[in-house]
mmCIF file of C-alpha atoms in Angstrom:
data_model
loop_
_atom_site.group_PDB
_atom_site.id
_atom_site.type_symbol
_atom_site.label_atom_id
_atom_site.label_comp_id
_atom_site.label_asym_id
_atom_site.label_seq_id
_atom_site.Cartn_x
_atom_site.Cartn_y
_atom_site.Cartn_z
ATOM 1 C CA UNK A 1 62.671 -71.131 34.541
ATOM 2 C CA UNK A 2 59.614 -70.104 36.364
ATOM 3 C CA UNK A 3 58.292 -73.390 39.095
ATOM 4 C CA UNK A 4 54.350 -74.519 38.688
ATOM 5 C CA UNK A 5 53.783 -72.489 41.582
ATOM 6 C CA UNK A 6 54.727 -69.372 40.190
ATOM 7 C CA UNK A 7 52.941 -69.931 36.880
ATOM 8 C CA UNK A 8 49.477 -70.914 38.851
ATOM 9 C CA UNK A 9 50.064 -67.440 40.570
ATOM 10 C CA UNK A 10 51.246 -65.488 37.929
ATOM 11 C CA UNK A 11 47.955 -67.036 36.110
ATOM 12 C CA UNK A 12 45.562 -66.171 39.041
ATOM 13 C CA UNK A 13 46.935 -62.629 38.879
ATOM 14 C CA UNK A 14 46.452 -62.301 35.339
ATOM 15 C CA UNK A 15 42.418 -63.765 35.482
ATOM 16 C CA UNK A 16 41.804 -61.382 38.253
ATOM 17 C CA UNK A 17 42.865 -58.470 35.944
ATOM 18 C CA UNK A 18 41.517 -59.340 33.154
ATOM 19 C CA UNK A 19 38.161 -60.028 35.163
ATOM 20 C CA UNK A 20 38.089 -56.517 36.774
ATOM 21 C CA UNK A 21 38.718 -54.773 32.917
ATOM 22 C CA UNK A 22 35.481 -57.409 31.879
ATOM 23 C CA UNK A 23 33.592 -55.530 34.914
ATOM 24 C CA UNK A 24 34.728 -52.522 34.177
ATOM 25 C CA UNK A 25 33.932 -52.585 29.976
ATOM 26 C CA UNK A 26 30.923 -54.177 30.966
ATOM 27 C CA UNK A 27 29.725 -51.018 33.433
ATOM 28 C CA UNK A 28 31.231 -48.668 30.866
ATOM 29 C CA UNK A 29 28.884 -50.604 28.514
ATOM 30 C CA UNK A 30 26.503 -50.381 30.689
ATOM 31 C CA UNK A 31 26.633 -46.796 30.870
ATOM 32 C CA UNK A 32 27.361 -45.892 27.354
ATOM 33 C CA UNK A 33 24.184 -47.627 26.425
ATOM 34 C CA UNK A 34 21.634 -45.650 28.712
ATOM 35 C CA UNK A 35 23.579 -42.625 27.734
ATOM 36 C CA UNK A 36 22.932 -43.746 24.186
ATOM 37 C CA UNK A 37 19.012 -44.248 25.338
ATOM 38 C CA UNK A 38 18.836 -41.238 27.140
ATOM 39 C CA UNK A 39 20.586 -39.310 23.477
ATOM 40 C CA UNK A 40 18.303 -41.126 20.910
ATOM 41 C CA UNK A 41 15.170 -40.205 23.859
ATOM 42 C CA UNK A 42 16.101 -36.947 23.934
ATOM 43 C CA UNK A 43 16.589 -36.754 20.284
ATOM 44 C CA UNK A 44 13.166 -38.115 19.700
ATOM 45 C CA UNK A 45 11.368 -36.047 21.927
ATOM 46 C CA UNK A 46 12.819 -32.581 20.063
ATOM 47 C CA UNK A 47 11.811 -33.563 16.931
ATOM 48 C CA UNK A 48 8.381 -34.826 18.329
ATOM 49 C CA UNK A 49 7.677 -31.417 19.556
ATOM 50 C CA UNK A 50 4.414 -29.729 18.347
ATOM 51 C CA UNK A 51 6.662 -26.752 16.384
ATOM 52 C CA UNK A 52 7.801 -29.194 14.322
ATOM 53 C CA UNK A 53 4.542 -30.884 12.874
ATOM 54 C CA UNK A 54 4.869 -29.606 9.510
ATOM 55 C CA UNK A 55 8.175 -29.986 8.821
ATOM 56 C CA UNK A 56 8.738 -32.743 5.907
ATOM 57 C CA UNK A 57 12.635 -33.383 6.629
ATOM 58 C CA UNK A 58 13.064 -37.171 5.543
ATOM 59 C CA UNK A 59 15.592 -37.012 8.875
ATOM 60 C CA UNK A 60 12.920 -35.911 11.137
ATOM 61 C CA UNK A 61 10.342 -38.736 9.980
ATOM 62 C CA UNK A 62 13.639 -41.145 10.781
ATOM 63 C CA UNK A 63 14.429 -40.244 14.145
ATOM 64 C CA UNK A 64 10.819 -40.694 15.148
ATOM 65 C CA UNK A 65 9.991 -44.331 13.139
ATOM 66 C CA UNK A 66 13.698 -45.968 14.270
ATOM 67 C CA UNK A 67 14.523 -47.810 17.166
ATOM 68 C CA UNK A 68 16.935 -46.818 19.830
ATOM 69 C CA UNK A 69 19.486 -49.461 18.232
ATOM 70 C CA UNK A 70 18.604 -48.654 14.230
ATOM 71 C CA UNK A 71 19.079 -44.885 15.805
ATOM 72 C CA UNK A 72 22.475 -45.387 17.473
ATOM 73 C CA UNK A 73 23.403 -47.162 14.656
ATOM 74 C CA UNK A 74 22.874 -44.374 11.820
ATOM 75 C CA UNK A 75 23.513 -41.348 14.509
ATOM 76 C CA UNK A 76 26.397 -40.201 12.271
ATOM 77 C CA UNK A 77 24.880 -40.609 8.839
ATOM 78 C CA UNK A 78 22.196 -38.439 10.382
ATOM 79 C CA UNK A 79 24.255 -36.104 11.880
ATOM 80 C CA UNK A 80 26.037 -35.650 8.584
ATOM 81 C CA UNK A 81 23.100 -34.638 6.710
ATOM 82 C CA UNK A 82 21.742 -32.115 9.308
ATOM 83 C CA UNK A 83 25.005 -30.599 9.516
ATOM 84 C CA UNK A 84 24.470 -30.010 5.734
ATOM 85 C CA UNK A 85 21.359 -28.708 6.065
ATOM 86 C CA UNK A 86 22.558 -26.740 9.040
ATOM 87 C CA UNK A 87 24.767 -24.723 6.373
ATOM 88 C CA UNK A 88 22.024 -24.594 3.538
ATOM 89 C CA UNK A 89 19.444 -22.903 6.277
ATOM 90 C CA UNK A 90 22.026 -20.865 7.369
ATOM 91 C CA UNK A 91 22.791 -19.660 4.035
ATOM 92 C CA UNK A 92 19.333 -19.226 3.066
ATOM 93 C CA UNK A 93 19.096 -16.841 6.866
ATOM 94 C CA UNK A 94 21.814 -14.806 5.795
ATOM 95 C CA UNK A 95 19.965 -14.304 2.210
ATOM 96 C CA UNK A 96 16.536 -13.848 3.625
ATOM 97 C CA UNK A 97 18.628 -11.093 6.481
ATOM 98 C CA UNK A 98 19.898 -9.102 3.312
ATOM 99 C CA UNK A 99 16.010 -8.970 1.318
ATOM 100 C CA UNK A 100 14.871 -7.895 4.821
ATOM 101 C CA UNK A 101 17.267 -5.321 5.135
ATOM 102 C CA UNK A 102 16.764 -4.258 1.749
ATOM 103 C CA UNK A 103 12.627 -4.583 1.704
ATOM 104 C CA UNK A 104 13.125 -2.367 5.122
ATOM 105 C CA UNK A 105 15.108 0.581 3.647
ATOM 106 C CA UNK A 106 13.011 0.584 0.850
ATOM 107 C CA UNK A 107 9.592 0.903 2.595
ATOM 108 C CA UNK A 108 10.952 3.207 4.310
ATOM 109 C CA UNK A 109 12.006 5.520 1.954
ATOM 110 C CA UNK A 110 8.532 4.926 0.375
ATOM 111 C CA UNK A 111 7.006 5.877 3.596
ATOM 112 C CA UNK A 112 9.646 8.999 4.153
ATOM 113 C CA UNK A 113 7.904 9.990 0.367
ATOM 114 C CA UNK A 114 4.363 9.401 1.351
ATOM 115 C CA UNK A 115 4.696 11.674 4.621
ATOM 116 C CA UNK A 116 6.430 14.339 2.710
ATOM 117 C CA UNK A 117 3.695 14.385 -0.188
ATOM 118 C CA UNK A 118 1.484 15.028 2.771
ATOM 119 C CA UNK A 119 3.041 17.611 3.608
ATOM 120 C CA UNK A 120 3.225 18.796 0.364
ATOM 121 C CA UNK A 121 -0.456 18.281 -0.378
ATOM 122 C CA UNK A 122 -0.651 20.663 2.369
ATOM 123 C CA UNK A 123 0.964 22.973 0.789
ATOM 124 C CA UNK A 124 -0.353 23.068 -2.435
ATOM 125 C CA UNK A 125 -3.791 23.354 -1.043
ATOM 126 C CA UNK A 126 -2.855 27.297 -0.332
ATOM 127 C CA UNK A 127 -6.169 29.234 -0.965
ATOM 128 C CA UNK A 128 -5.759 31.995 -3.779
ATOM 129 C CA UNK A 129 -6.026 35.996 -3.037
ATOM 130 C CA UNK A 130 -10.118 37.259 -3.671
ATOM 131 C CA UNK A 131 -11.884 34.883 -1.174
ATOM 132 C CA UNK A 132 -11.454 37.310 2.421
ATOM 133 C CA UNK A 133 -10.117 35.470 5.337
ATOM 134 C CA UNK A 134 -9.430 32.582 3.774
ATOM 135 C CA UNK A 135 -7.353 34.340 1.462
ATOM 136 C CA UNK A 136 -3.633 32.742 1.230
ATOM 137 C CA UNK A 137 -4.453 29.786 3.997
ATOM 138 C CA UNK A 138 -4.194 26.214 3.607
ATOM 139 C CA UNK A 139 -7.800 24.127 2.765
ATOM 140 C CA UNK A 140 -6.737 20.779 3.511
ATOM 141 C CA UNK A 141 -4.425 21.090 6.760
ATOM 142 C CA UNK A 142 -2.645 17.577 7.344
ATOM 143 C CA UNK A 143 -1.129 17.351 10.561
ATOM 144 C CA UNK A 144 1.322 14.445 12.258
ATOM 145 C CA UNK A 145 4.020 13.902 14.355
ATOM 146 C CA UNK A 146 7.248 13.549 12.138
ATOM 147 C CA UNK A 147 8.898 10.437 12.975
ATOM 148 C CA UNK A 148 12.303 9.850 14.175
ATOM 149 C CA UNK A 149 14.753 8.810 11.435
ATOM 150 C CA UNK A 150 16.445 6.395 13.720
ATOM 151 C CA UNK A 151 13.465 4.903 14.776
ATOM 152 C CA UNK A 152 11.428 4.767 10.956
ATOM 153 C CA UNK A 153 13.765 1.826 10.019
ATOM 154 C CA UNK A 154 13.239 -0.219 13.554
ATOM 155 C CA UNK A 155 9.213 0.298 12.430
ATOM 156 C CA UNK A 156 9.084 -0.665 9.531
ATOM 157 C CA UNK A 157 11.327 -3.808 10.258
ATOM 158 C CA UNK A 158 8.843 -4.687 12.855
ATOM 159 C CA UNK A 159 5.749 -4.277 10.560
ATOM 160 C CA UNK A 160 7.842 -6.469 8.154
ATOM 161 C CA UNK A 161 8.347 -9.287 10.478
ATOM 162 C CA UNK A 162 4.712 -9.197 11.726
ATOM 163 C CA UNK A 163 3.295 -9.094 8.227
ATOM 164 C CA UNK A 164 6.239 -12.286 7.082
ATOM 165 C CA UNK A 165 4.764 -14.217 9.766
ATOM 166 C CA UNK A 166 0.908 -13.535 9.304
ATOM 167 C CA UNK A 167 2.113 -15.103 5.590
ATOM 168 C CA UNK A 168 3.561 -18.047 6.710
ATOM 169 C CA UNK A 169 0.692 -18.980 9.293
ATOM 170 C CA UNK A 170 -1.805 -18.524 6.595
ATOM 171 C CA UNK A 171 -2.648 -21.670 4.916
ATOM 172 C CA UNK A 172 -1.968 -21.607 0.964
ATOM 173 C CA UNK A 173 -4.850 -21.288 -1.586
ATOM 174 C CA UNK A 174 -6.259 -24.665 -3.058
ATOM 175 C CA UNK A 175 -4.193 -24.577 -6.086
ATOM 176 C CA UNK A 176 -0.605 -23.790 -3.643
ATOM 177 C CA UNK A 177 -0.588 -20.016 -4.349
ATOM 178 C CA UNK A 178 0.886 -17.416 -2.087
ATOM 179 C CA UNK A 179 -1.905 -14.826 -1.112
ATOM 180 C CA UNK A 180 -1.566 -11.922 -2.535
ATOM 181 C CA UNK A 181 0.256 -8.691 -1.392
ATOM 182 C CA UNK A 182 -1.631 -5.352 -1.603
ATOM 183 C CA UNK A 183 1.315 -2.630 -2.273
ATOM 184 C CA UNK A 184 -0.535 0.175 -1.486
ATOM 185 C CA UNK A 185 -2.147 -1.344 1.292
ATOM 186 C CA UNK A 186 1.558 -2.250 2.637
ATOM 187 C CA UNK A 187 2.655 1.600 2.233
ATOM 188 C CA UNK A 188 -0.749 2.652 4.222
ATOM 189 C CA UNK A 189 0.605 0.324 7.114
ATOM 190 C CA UNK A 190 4.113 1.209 6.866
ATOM 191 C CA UNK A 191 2.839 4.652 7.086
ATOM 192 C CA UNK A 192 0.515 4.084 10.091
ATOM 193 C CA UNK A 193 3.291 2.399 11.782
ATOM 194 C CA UNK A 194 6.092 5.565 11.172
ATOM 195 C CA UNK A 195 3.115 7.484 12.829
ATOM 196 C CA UNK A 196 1.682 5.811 16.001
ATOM 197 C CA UNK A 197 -0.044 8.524 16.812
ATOM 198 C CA UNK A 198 -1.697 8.871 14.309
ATOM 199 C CA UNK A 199 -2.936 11.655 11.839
ATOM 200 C CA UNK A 200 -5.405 14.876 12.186
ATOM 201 C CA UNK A 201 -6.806 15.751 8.797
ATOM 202 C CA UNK A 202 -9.086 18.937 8.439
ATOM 203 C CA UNK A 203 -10.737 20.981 5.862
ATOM 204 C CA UNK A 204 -12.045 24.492 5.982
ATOM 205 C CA UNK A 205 -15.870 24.981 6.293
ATOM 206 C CA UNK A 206 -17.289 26.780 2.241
ATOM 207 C CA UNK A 207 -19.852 29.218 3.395
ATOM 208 C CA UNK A 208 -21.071 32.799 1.996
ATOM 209 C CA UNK A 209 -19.059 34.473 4.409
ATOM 210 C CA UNK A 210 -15.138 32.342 4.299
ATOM 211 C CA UNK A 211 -14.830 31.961 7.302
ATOM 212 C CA UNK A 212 -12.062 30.417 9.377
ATOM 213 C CA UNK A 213 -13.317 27.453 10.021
ATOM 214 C CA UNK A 214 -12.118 23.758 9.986
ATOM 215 C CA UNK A 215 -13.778 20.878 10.007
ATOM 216 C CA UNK A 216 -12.435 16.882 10.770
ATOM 217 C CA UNK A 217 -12.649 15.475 7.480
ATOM 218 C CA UNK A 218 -15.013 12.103 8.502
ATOM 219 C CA UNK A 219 -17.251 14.734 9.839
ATOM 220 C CA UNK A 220 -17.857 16.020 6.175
ATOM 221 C CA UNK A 221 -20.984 14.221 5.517
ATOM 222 C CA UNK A 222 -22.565 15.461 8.597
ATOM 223 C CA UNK A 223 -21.922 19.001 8.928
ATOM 224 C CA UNK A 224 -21.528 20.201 5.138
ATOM 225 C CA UNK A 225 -24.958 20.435 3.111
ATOM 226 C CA UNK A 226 -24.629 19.306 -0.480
ATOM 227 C CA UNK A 227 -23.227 22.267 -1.848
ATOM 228 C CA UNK A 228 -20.894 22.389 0.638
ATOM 229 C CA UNK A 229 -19.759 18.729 0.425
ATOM 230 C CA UNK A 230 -19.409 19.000 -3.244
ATOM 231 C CA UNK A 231 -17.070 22.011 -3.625
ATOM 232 C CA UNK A 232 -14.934 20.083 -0.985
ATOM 233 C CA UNK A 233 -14.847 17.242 -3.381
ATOM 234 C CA UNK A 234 -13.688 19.791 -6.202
ATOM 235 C CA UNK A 235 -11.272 21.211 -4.445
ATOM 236 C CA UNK A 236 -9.908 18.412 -2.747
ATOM 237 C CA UNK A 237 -9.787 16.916 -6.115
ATOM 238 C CA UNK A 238 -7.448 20.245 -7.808
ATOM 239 C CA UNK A 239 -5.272 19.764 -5.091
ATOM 240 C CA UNK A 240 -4.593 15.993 -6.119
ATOM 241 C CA UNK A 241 -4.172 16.701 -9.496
ATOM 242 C CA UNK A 242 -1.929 20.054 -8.693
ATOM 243 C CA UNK A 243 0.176 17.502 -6.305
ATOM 244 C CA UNK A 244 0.431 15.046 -9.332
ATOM 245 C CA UNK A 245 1.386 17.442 -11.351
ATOM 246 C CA UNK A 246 4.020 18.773 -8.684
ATOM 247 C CA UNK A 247 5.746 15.286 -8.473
ATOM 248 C CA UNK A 248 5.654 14.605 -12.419
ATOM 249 C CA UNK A 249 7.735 18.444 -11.895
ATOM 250 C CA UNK A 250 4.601 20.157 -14.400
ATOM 251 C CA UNK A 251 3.566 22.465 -11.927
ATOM 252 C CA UNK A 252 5.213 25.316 -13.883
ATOM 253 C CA UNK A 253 2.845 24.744 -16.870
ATOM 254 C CA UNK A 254 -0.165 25.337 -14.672
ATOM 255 C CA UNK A 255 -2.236 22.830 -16.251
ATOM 256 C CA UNK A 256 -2.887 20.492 -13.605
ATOM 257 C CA UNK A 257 -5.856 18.526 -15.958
ATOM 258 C CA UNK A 258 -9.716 18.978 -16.760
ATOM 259 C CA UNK A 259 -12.265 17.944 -14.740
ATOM 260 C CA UNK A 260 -16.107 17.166 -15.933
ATOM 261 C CA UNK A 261 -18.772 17.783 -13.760
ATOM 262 C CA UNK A 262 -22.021 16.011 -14.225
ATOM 263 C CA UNK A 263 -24.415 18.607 -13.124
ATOM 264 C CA UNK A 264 -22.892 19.999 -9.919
ATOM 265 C CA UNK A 265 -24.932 23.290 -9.721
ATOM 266 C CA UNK A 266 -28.238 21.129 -8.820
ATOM 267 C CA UNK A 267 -26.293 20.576 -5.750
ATOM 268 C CA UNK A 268 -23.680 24.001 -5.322
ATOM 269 C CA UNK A 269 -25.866 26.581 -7.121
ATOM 270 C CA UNK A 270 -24.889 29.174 -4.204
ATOM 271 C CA UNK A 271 -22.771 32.382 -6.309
ATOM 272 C CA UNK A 272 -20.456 31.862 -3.557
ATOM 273 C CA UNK A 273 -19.662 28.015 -3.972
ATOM 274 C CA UNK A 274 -19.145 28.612 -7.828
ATOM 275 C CA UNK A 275 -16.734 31.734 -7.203
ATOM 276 C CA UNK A 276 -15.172 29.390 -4.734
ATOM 277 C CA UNK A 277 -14.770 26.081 -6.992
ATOM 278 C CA UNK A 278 -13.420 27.804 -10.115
ATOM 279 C CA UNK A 279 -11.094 30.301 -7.870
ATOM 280 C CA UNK A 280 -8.976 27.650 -6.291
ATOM 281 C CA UNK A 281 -9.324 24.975 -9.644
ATOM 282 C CA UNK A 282 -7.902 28.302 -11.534
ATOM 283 C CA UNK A 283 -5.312 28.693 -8.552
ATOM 284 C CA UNK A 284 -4.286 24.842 -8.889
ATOM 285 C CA UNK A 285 -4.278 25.474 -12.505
ATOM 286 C CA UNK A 286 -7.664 22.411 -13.285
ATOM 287 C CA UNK A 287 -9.910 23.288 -15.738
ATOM 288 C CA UNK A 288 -13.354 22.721 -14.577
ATOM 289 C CA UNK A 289 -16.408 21.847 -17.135
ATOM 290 C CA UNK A 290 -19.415 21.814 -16.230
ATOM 291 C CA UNK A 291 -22.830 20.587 -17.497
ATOM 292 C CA UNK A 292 -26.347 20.726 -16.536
ATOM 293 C CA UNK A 293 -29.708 20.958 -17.584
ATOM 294 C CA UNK A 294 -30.399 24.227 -15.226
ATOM 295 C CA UNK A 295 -31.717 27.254 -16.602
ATOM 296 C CA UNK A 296 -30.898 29.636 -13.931
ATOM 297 C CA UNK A 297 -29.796 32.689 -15.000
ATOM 298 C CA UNK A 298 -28.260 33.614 -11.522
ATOM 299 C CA UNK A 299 -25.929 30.590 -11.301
ATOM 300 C CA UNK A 300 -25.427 30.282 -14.703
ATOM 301 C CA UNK A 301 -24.037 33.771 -14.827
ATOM 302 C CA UNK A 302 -20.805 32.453 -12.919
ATOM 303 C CA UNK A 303 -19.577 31.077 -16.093
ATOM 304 C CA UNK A 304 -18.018 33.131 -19.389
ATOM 305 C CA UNK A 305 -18.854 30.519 -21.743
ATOM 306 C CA UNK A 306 -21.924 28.699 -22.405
ATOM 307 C CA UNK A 307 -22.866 26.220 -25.357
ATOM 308 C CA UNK A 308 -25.867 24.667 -25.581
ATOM 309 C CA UNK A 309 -26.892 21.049 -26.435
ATOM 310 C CA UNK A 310 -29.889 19.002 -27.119
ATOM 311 C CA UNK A 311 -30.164 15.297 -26.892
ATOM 312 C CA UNK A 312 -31.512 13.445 -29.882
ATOM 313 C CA UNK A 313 -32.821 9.974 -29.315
ATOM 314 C CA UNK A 314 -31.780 7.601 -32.164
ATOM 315 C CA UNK A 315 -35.009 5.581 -32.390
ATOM 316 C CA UNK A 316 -33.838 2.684 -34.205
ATOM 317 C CA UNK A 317 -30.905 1.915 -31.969
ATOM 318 C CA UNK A 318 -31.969 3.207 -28.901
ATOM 319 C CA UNK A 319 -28.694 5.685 -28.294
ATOM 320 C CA UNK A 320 -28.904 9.549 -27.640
ATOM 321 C CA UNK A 321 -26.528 11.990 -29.141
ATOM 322 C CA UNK A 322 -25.741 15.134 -28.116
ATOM 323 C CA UNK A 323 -25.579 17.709 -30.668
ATOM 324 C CA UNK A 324 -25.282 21.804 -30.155
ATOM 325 C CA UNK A 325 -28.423 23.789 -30.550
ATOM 326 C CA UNK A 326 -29.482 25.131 -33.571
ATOM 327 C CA UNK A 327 -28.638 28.639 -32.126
ATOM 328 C CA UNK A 328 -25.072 28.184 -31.895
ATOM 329 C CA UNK A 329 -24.723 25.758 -35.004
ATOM 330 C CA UNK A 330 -26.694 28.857 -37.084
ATOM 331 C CA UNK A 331 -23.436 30.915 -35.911
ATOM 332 C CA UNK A 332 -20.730 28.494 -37.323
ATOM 333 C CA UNK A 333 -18.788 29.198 -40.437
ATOM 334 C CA UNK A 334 -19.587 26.052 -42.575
ATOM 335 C CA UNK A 335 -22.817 24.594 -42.983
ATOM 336 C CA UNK A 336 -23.653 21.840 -40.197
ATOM 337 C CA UNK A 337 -24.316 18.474 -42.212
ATOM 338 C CA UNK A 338 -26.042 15.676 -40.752
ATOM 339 C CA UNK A 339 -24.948 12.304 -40.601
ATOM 340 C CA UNK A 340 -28.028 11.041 -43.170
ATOM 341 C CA UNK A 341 -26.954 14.068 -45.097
ATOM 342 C CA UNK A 342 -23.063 13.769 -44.891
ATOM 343 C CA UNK A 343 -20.876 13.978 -47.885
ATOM 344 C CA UNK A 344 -20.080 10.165 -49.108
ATOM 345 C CA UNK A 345 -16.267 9.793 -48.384
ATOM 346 C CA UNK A 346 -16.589 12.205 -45.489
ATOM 347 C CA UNK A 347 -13.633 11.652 -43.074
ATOM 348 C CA UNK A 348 -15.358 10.153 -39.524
ATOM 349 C CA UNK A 349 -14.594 12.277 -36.247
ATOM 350 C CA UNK A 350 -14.656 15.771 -37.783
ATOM 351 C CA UNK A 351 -15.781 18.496 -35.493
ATOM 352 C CA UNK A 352 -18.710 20.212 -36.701
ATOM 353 C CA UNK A 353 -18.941 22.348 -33.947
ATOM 354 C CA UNK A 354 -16.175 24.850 -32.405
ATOM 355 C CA UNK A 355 -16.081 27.984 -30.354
ATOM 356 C CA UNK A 356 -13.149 30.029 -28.982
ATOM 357 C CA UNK A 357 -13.312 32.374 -25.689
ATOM 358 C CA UNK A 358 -10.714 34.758 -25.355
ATOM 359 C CA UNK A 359 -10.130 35.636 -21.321
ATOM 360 C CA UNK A 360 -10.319 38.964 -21.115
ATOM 361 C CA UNK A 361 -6.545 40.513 -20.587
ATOM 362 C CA UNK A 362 -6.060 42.235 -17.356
ATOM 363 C CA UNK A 363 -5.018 45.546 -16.882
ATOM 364 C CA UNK A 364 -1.617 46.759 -15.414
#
């Protein structure tokens, strides 16, 4: 049995250590808690930063409004839901990395397309035999720098990302609508980008003589006259329609479409311009029509076929109706009836005018 002596020492001993563990829980305390400040501070000044202004997260807004202790308090209810948004945002990454990558190869297979229809434009825009030097060369001429395969996809993934982020800076419409994407316009820029250098595009010069001459394209209005412009327009328009035809695989019909001209020989009466225009349209397989009001013999002997027409002003309703001349309606094989003078029950629509040109057959 232990004396009073022993017990009052034994008891001394056991305050002192139980007074160092109070100081030392109480520093440890002391500690935890600014580290706890210093956590919920640090917390509060990330999601206080100016990047984050117009996110909505309900966690966010609670972090900022809370005090230190509230903070502490709910640390791991917070860090419980941002853990499961952690894995819904990085979910929704890995989607959004898989539409990029899909968005990317696709544009730039589009763009791969669009360069080689260029080229094939190019192409198609071969001059028929008959017209002297320019006999067998290209009319359009579309040149560029080919891009590298490897490097098309890195491109287009960079116009991609630029464009994604010009979208989510802009602010949506009044009624929350996304702006609206431009696919064409997208292809143009995917195309621009594939080609940083850019792209030459010329067009030989129409004059009496053919010659070998090219011109920049935006300098068409400025060194063509008129006539000159015009027949550009014509035959830049054939080749279109010979390269739609190409890609819709019709080329071998050689019917490429039919184009009307509203009076182009007031502007290309020149022999040459017409013997130009109706070479390469029958080259590219378009059949041209024109009309006009012209009386010249000398331009208007360019064309095979000719069939007159008068206008006739409806004076009750104010319309005007072309009908053929009396010349060439003498020459049909049924009487020409007019409306006032039709036969009741008459089907609308019929033609009551026709004529047929053979092309002459040429000779072996």
């Amino acid at each position: 049995m232990r004396s009073p002596e022993q017990s009052a020492e034994s008891a001394r001993e056991k305050s002192d250590q139980l007074r160092r563990e109070l100081r030392e829980a109480r520093a440890a305390a002391s500690d935890a808690t600014r580290a706890l400040n210093g956590l919920v501070d640090g917390a509060v000044r990330f999601v206080s930063d100016v990047r984050f202004e117009k996110t909505t997260n309900v966690a966010r807004r609670a972090i900022i409004s809370l005090g230190r202790e509230q903070l502490g308090a709910r640390a791991t209810e917070f860090a419980d839901q941002l853990a499961q948004r952690l894995a819904t945002l990085n979910t929704d990454l890995d989607n959004a990395g898989k539409h990029r990558k899909l968005i990317v190869e696709r544009l730039a297979a589009l763009t791969d397309g669009a360069l080689k229809t260029l080229r094939t434009a190019t192409r198609l825009s071969r001059l028929p035999s008959g017209l002297g030097d320019w006999e067998g060369r290209e009319f359009l001429r579309i040149r560029f720098t080919d891009p590298d395969p490897s490097l098309l996809a890195a491109r287009i993934g960079e116009l991609v990302d630029d464009i994604a982020a010009s979208t989510a800076a802009r602010q949506i419409g009044p009624r929350g609508s996304a702006p609206k994407r431009d696919g064409i316009a997208l292809l143009l820029r995917s195309a621009e980008a594939a080609v940083p250098k850019g792209f030459t595009v010329e067009v030989l010069k129409p004059d009496s003589v053919l010659r070998d001459e090219r011109v920049p394209i935006q300098q068409m209005n400025t060194v063509f006259s008129g006539g000159q412009e015009l027949t550009a327009a014509i035959i830049l328009y054939c080749t279109m329609a010979a390269l739609r035809a190409n890609e819709r695989g019709q080329m071998r019909n050689r019917h490429s479409g039919v184009l009307f001209l509203d009076n182009p020989i007031g502007k290309a009466s020149a022999s040459y311009l017409l013997d130009l225009q109706q070479g390469v349209a029958s080259a590219l397989g378009v059949q041209l029509v024109y009309t006009t009001g012209l009386s010249d013999d000398r331009a208007l002997a360019a064309f095979p076929l000719w069939i007159r027409m008068r206008n006739d002003a409806d004076l009750r309703a104010g319309l005007k109706h072309i009908r053929v001349a009396d010349t060439v309606r003498a020459q049909m094989p049924h009487t020409f009836e007019d409306v006032e003078t039709a036969t009741p029950g008459a089907a609308p629509g019929t033609v009551t005018a026709a004529r047929v040109y053979r092309r002459p057959t040429e000779t072996p």
